[in-house]
mmCIF file of C-alpha atoms in Angstrom:
data_model
loop_
_atom_site.group_PDB
_atom_site.id
_atom_site.type_symbol
_atom_site.label_atom_id
_atom_site.label_comp_id
_atom_site.label_asym_id
_atom_site.label_seq_id
_atom_site.Cartn_x
_atom_site.Cartn_y
_atom_site.Cartn_z
ATOM 1 C CA MET A 11 -108.871 34.680 143.750
ATOM 2 C CA PHE A 12 -106.821 37.749 142.910
ATOM 3 C CA ILE A 13 -104.642 37.358 146.020
ATOM 4 C CA LEU A 14 -103.874 33.788 144.969
ATOM 5 C CA GLN A 15 -103.049 35.003 141.477
ATOM 6 C CA CYS A 16 -100.627 37.554 142.951
ATOM 7 C CA LEU A 17 -98.893 34.880 145.001
ATOM 8 C CA PHE A 18 -98.523 32.775 141.886
ATOM 9 C CA LEU A 19 -97.033 35.727 140.002
ATOM 10 C CA MET A 20 -94.515 36.382 142.760
ATOM 11 C CA GLU A 21 -93.475 32.745 142.638
ATOM 12 C CA ARG A 22 -93.131 32.919 138.848
ATOM 13 C CA SER A 23 -91.096 36.118 138.905
ATOM 14 C CA SER A 24 -88.504 34.571 141.218
ATOM 15 C CA ARG A 25 -88.185 31.175 139.544
ATOM 16 C CA VAL A 26 -85.109 32.149 137.514
ATOM 17 C CA CYS A 27 -82.921 32.271 140.593
ATOM 18 C CA LYS A 28 -84.298 29.476 142.758
ATOM 19 C CA THR A 29 -81.894 26.910 141.360
ATOM 20 C CA LEU A 30 -78.997 29.104 142.455
ATOM 21 C CA GLN A 31 -80.215 28.904 146.026
ATOM 22 C CA GLN A 32 -80.414 25.123 146.186
ATOM 23 C CA LYS A 33 -77.476 23.390 147.867
ATOM 24 C CA PRO A 34 -77.096 19.665 148.548
ATOM 25 C CA ALA A 35 -77.627 18.779 152.176
ATOM 26 C CA LYS A 36 -74.733 17.288 154.115
ATOM 27 C CA THR A 37 -75.267 13.654 155.022
ATOM 28 C CA ASP A 38 -74.400 14.255 158.670
ATOM 29 C CA GLU A 39 -76.627 17.277 159.003
ATOM 30 C CA LYS A 40 -79.786 16.800 161.058
ATOM 31 C CA PRO A 41 -82.968 18.344 159.697
ATOM 32 C CA GLN A 42 -84.225 21.367 161.607
ATOM 33 C CA ASP A 43 -87.941 20.935 161.006
ATOM 34 C CA GLY A 44 -88.963 23.620 163.486
ATOM 35 C CA LYS A 45 -86.686 26.256 161.963
ATOM 36 C CA LEU A 46 -87.724 25.278 158.442
ATOM 37 C CA GLN A 47 -91.410 25.596 159.327
ATOM 38 C CA GLU A 48 -90.766 28.985 160.964
ATOM 39 C CA ASN A 49 -89.022 30.287 157.836
ATOM 40 C CA THR A 50 -91.783 28.916 155.625
ATOM 41 C CA ASP A 51 -94.514 30.552 157.713
ATOM 42 C CA GLU A 52 -92.675 33.879 157.656
ATOM 43 C CA ALA A 53 -92.224 33.711 153.884
ATOM 44 C CA LEU A 54 -95.915 32.908 153.313
ATOM 45 C CA ALA A 55 -97.002 35.742 155.587
ATOM 46 C CA ASP A 56 -94.703 38.178 153.768
ATOM 47 C CA GLN A 57 -96.010 37.042 150.382
ATOM 48 C CA LYS A 58 -99.590 37.654 151.496
ATOM 49 C CA VAL A 59 -98.669 41.202 152.481
ATOM 50 C CA MET A 60 -97.103 41.785 149.056
ATOM 51 C CA ALA A 61 -100.167 40.303 147.381
ATOM 52 C CA GLY A 62 -102.397 42.675 149.319
ATOM 53 C CA GLU A 63 -100.230 45.626 148.333
ATOM 54 C CA ALA A 64 -100.410 44.544 144.702
ATOM 55 C CA LEU A 65 -104.181 44.339 145.035
ATOM 56 C CA ASP A 66 -104.260 47.933 146.239
ATOM 57 C CA ARG A 67 -102.231 48.967 143.193
ATOM 58 C CA ARG A 68 -105.261 48.324 140.982
ATOM 59 C CA ASN A 69 -106.733 51.690 141.964
ATOM 60 C CA VAL A 70 -109.608 52.352 139.569
ATOM 61 C CA TRP A 71 -108.814 49.647 137.027
ATOM 62 C CA GLU A 72 -110.019 46.093 137.384
ATOM 63 C CA PRO A 73 -107.733 43.294 136.152
ATOM 64 C CA SER A 74 -109.000 40.203 134.409
ATOM 65 C CA VAL A 75 -107.817 36.727 135.360
ATOM 66 C CA TYR A 76 -105.869 36.343 132.127
ATOM 67 C CA TYR A 77 -104.307 39.680 131.308
ATOM 68 C CA SER A 78 -104.817 43.165 132.608
ATOM 69 C CA LEU A 79 -103.398 46.590 132.022
ATOM 70 C CA GLY A 80 -103.690 49.835 133.919
ATOM 71 C CA LYS A 81 -102.292 53.309 133.448
ATOM 72 C CA GLU A 82 -100.730 55.697 135.920
ATOM 73 C CA SER A 83 -99.843 59.313 135.215
ATOM 74 C CA PHE A 84 -97.068 61.323 136.830
ATOM 75 C CA CYS A 85 -95.423 64.697 136.339
ATOM 76 C CA PHE A 86 -91.643 64.795 136.673
ATOM 77 C CA ALA A 87 -88.948 67.007 135.152
ATOM 78 C CA GLY A 88 -91.589 69.201 133.540
ATOM 79 C CA HIS A 89 -93.209 66.357 131.609
ATOM 80 C CA GLU A 90 -96.345 64.311 132.018
ATOM 81 C CA ILE A 91 -95.421 60.637 132.163
ATOM 82 C CA SER A 92 -97.928 57.923 131.342
ATOM 83 C CA ILE A 93 -97.031 54.449 132.575
ATOM 84 C CA ARG A 94 -98.675 51.259 131.408
ATOM 85 C CA GLU A 95 -98.807 48.661 134.169
ATOM 86 C CA SER A 96 -99.529 44.961 133.947
ATOM 87 C CA MET A 97 -100.767 42.582 136.610
ATOM 88 C CA ASP A 98 -99.019 39.706 134.830
ATOM 89 C CA THR A 99 -95.976 40.157 137.069
ATOM 90 C CA TYR A 100 -94.895 42.207 140.077
ATOM 91 C CA GLY A 101 -92.143 43.695 137.930
ATOM 92 C CA ALA A 102 -94.740 45.522 135.824
ATOM 93 C CA LEU A 103 -96.243 47.464 138.725
ATOM 94 C CA ILE A 104 -95.188 50.824 140.122
ATOM 95 C CA TRP A 105 -94.030 50.551 143.723
ATOM 96 C CA PRO A 106 -93.541 53.395 146.245
ATOM 97 C CA GLY A 107 -89.735 53.213 146.252
ATOM 98 C CA ALA A 108 -89.608 54.134 142.555
ATOM 99 C CA VAL A 109 -91.874 57.165 143.021
ATOM 100 C CA ALA A 110 -89.878 58.297 146.058
ATOM 101 C CA LEU A 111 -86.540 58.046 144.228
ATOM 102 C CA CYS A 112 -87.969 59.922 141.221
ATOM 103 C CA GLN A 113 -89.048 62.730 143.534
ATOM 104 C CA PHE A 114 -85.653 62.781 145.217
ATOM 105 C CA LEU A 115 -83.763 62.971 141.916
ATOM 106 C CA GLU A 116 -85.969 65.785 140.646
ATOM 107 C CA ASN A 117 -85.699 67.805 143.855
ATOM 108 C CA ASN A 118 -81.968 67.285 144.471
ATOM 109 C CA GLN A 119 -80.345 67.819 141.081
ATOM 110 C CA GLN A 120 -77.420 69.736 142.566
ATOM 111 C CA GLN A 121 -76.660 66.880 144.942
ATOM 112 C CA VAL A 122 -77.202 64.161 142.303
ATOM 113 C CA ASN A 123 -76.539 65.643 138.872
ATOM 114 C CA LEU A 124 -77.501 63.115 136.184
ATOM 115 C CA MET A 125 -76.808 65.353 133.200
ATOM 116 C CA ASP A 126 -74.645 63.445 130.688
ATOM 117 C CA LYS A 127 -74.076 60.661 133.226
ATOM 118 C CA ALA A 128 -74.160 56.944 132.397
ATOM 119 C CA VAL A 129 -76.922 55.390 134.487
ATOM 120 C CA LEU A 130 -77.955 51.761 134.925
ATOM 121 C CA GLU A 131 -81.235 50.725 136.524
ATOM 122 C CA ILE A 132 -81.550 47.180 137.847
ATOM 123 C CA GLY A 133 -85.042 45.763 138.221
ATOM 124 C CA ALA A 134 -86.469 48.601 136.119
ATOM 125 C CA GLY A 135 -90.001 47.179 136.022
ATOM 126 C CA THR A 136 -92.340 49.684 134.377
ATOM 127 C CA GLY A 137 -89.449 52.044 133.617
ATOM 128 C CA LEU A 138 -90.690 55.066 135.574
ATOM 129 C CA LEU A 139 -87.355 55.676 137.291
ATOM 130 C CA SER A 140 -85.373 55.202 134.064
ATOM 131 C CA ILE A 141 -87.722 57.612 132.283
ATOM 132 C CA VAL A 142 -87.181 60.312 134.903
ATOM 133 C CA ALA A 143 -83.398 59.783 134.806
ATOM 134 C CA SER A 144 -83.521 60.149 131.013
ATOM 135 C CA LEU A 145 -85.554 63.349 131.245
ATOM 136 C CA LEU A 146 -82.952 64.689 133.690
ATOM 137 C CA GLY A 147 -80.260 64.266 131.010
ATOM 138 C CA ALA A 148 -78.789 60.841 131.739
ATOM 139 C CA TRP A 149 -77.770 58.148 129.268
ATOM 140 C CA VAL A 150 -79.810 55.289 130.708
ATOM 141 C CA THR A 151 -79.730 51.519 130.399
ATOM 142 C CA ALA A 152 -82.825 49.914 131.944
ATOM 143 C CA THR A 153 -82.556 46.223 132.808
ATOM 144 C CA ASP A 154 -84.907 43.489 133.956
ATOM 145 C CA LEU A 155 -85.977 39.912 133.246
ATOM 146 C CA PRO A 156 -86.883 38.983 129.646
ATOM 147 C CA GLU A 157 -90.644 38.837 130.281
ATOM 148 C CA ILE A 158 -90.599 42.407 131.657
ATOM 149 C CA LEU A 159 -88.812 43.987 128.686
ATOM 150 C CA PRO A 160 -91.728 44.437 126.215
ATOM 151 C CA ASN A 161 -93.764 46.606 128.594
ATOM 152 C CA LEU A 162 -90.604 48.326 129.848
ATOM 153 C CA THR A 163 -89.543 49.204 126.288
ATOM 154 C CA PHE A 164 -93.043 50.471 125.451
ATOM 155 C CA ASN A 165 -93.073 52.844 128.427
ATOM 156 C CA LEU A 166 -89.539 54.116 127.821
ATOM 157 C CA LEU A 167 -90.090 54.952 124.170
ATOM 158 C CA ARG A 168 -93.520 56.416 124.772
ATOM 159 C CA ASN A 169 -92.289 58.863 127.394
ATOM 160 C CA THR A 170 -88.784 59.820 126.221
ATOM 161 C CA LYS A 171 -89.026 60.108 122.416
ATOM 162 C CA GLY A 172 -88.341 63.717 121.470
ATOM 163 C CA ARG A 173 -87.954 64.659 125.126
ATOM 164 C CA SER A 174 -84.688 63.191 126.366
ATOM 165 C CA ARG A 175 -81.080 64.035 125.572
ATOM 166 C CA TYR A 176 -80.264 60.363 124.915
ATOM 167 C CA THR A 177 -82.392 57.449 123.787
ATOM 168 C CA PRO A 178 -82.627 55.024 126.740
ATOM 169 C CA GLN A 179 -81.430 51.473 126.170
ATOM 170 C CA VAL A 180 -83.044 48.233 127.373
ATOM 171 C CA ALA A 181 -81.153 45.060 128.282
ATOM 172 C CA THR A 182 -81.832 41.707 129.878
ATOM 173 C CA LEU A 183 -80.265 41.224 133.286
ATOM 174 C CA THR A 184 -80.892 38.296 135.598
ATOM 175 C CA TRP A 185 -79.321 39.035 138.953
ATOM 176 C CA GLY A 186 -76.199 37.020 139.620
ATOM 177 C CA GLN A 187 -76.127 35.332 136.212
ATOM 178 C CA ASP A 188 -73.502 35.854 133.483
ATOM 179 C CA LEU A 189 -72.502 39.272 134.809
ATOM 180 C CA ASP A 190 -68.888 39.098 133.649
ATOM 181 C CA ARG A 191 -69.983 37.830 130.231
ATOM 182 C CA ASP A 192 -72.837 40.272 129.572
ATOM 183 C CA PHE A 193 -71.541 43.310 131.479
ATOM 184 C CA PRO A 194 -67.756 42.965 131.627
ATOM 185 C CA SER A 195 -65.822 45.532 133.575
ATOM 186 C CA PRO A 196 -64.498 48.088 132.696
ATOM 187 C CA SER A 197 -66.256 48.015 129.292
ATOM 188 C CA TYR A 198 -69.562 48.616 131.046
ATOM 189 C CA HIS A 199 -68.992 51.465 133.454
ATOM 190 C CA TYR A 200 -71.763 53.541 135.001
ATOM 191 C CA ASP A 201 -71.665 56.721 137.026
ATOM 192 C CA TYR A 202 -74.836 55.732 138.857
ATOM 193 C CA VAL A 203 -76.722 52.508 139.479
ATOM 194 C CA LEU A 204 -80.377 52.916 140.458
ATOM 195 C CA ALA A 205 -82.519 50.362 142.281
ATOM 196 C CA ALA A 206 -86.044 50.868 143.615
ATOM 197 C CA ASP A 207 -88.138 48.373 145.592
ATOM 198 C CA VAL A 208 -85.997 45.453 144.480
ATOM 199 C CA VAL A 209 -85.984 43.931 147.981
ATOM 200 C CA TYR A 210 -89.112 41.962 148.897
ATOM 201 C CA PRO A 211 -89.855 38.260 149.569
ATOM 202 C CA HIS A 212 -88.093 36.583 146.659
ATOM 203 C CA GLN A 213 -85.428 33.932 146.445
ATOM 204 C CA CYS A 214 -82.503 35.888 144.986
ATOM 205 C CA LEU A 215 -81.456 38.503 147.527
ATOM 206 C CA ASP A 216 -77.911 37.111 147.546
ATOM 207 C CA GLU A 217 -77.802 37.429 143.744
ATOM 208 C CA LEU A 218 -79.123 40.983 143.992
ATOM 209 C CA LEU A 219 -76.296 41.919 146.350
ATOM 210 C CA GLU A 220 -73.790 40.221 144.033
ATOM 211 C CA THR A 221 -75.165 42.230 141.104
ATOM 212 C CA MET A 222 -74.932 45.496 143.002
ATOM 213 C CA HIS A 223 -71.335 44.705 143.903
ATOM 214 C CA HIS A 224 -70.499 43.807 140.285
ATOM 215 C CA PHE A 225 -71.459 47.261 139.053
ATOM 216 C CA CYS A 226 -70.096 49.131 142.081
ATOM 217 C CA ARG A 227 -66.625 47.662 142.304
ATOM 218 C CA PRO A 228 -63.830 49.230 144.363
ATOM 219 C CA GLY A 229 -62.174 51.981 142.374
ATOM 220 C CA SER A 230 -65.023 52.209 139.847
ATOM 221 C CA GLY A 231 -66.298 55.542 141.114
ATOM 222 C CA THR A 232 -69.843 54.259 140.676
ATOM 223 C CA THR A 233 -72.518 55.471 143.082
ATOM 224 C CA LEU A 234 -75.479 53.279 143.935
ATOM 225 C CA LEU A 235 -78.842 54.831 144.802
ATOM 226 C CA TRP A 236 -81.265 52.379 146.399
ATOM 227 C CA ALA A 237 -84.815 53.182 147.535
ATOM 228 C CA ASN A 238 -87.044 50.631 149.234
ATOM 229 C CA LYS A 239 -90.216 50.449 151.247
ATOM 230 C CA VAL A 240 -89.488 48.692 154.531
ATOM 231 C CA ARG A 241 -92.037 45.902 154.828
ATOM 232 C CA PHE A 242 -90.479 42.786 156.365
ATOM 233 C CA GLN A 243 -87.730 41.520 158.617
ATOM 234 C CA SER A 244 -85.986 40.194 155.506
ATOM 235 C CA ASP A 245 -85.723 43.804 154.270
ATOM 236 C CA LEU A 246 -83.872 44.769 157.445
ATOM 237 C CA ARG A 247 -81.582 41.751 157.192
ATOM 238 C CA PHE A 248 -80.731 42.657 153.600
ATOM 239 C CA THR A 249 -80.037 46.243 154.655
ATOM 240 C CA GLU A 250 -77.523 45.072 157.245
ATOM 241 C CA SER A 251 -75.785 42.920 154.648
ATOM 242 C CA PHE A 252 -75.879 45.837 152.198
ATOM 243 C CA LYS A 253 -74.190 48.098 154.742
ATOM 244 C CA SER A 254 -71.471 45.521 155.365
ATOM 245 C CA HIS A 255 -70.562 45.483 151.642
ATOM 246 C CA PHE A 256 -70.812 49.197 150.844
ATOM 247 C CA ASN A 257 -70.078 52.579 152.325
ATOM 248 C CA THR A 258 -73.646 53.719 152.861
ATOM 249 C CA THR A 259 -75.433 56.933 153.757
ATOM 250 C CA LEU A 260 -79.150 57.300 154.460
ATOM 251 C CA LEU A 261 -80.099 60.162 152.152
ATOM 252 C CA CYS A 262 -83.770 60.369 152.959
ATOM 253 C CA GLU A 263 -86.408 58.636 155.049
ATOM 254 C CA LEU A 264 -90.123 59.051 154.344
ATOM 255 C CA PRO A 265 -92.034 57.779 157.393
ATOM 256 C CA GLN A 266 -95.492 58.000 155.819
ATOM 257 C CA GLN A 267 -94.444 55.898 152.832
ATOM 258 C CA GLU A 268 -92.079 53.789 154.973
ATOM 259 C CA VAL A 269 -89.415 54.360 152.292
ATOM 260 C CA ARG A 270 -85.695 54.796 152.838
ATOM 261 C CA ILE A 271 -83.256 56.063 150.206
ATOM 262 C CA TYR A 272 -79.580 55.149 150.499
ATOM 263 C CA THR A 273 -76.495 56.166 148.573
ATOM 264 C CA ALA A 274 -73.592 53.755 148.514
ATOM 265 C CA THR A 275 -70.125 53.238 147.116
ATOM 266 C CA ALA A 276 -67.890 50.165 147.211
ATOM 267 C CA LYS A 277 -65.629 49.596 150.160
ATOM 268 C CA GLU A 278 -61.976 49.672 149.171
#
C-alpha cells in the first residue's frame, strides 16, 4: 500500500511539467510500440526503486495513509538542525545528495566560500541544504513548487532565526516556466546555484536543464553545484547532457552513498 502511495506521489509531484513534454505526433510517423513499451517498463521499474527508497526514509516513524510527518536531526556549521519531513510528496523528504553536499560545503569552506554570497537553491525540498548555506553566511533564496513551500518555510525559519547572517528567502519556481518573467537577468544574479538530488524519474529533466542554464548564463560568473545519487540510466543520460551544456568538474564521488558532486559554469 505504501509503495503504491509513493508512486502516486511521484506522479503528482511531476504533473506540473508533463504538458510541456507533450508534442503532437506527425501524421506520417509510424508508431514504435516496442520502443514505447521498453521506455514505459524502464520508467515503472525506476519509479519502484524510488518508492522503495522513500519507504526506507521512514526510519523510526510510521506514516499514515493521509498525512505523515517525521523529524531528522543533523549537526552542521556548529548548529543542531531539526528537519520536519512529510510523506505527502517526494520533495519533502531528505535525500542523500543533499546531506552529501551539506557535508562538502562545511568541510571545504576555503574552496567554496559562501560568506556574503548570493545563493539560489532549486528543488530545495525540506530546506536542509539552504539552511546549511545560510549558517555558512550566504544570502539564500530557496525555491520549489508551491505545495512544498509551507514545510520548506517552516524548516528554514525554525533553524536559521537568530543564527544566520541573513534571513533566507523562499520563492516559487517551476522548472522551465516563466523564468524570464519571475527571475529576469541580470536583476536576479546569484554567485552560486545549488541543486541536490533533483534528477530522478520525473517528466521535466529538459526543463531542469533549461532552468540551470537560465541561472548560469555565459558571462554571469555563476557557479552551479549539483549533487546527485546515481540510481538509473536516465541519471547518466542527464549527466551527459549536463556536461555538454556546462564546463563541469567532478568535485567529489562517494562510492558508498553512490553520490557524485559536480561544479559547473556556463560554456562561453
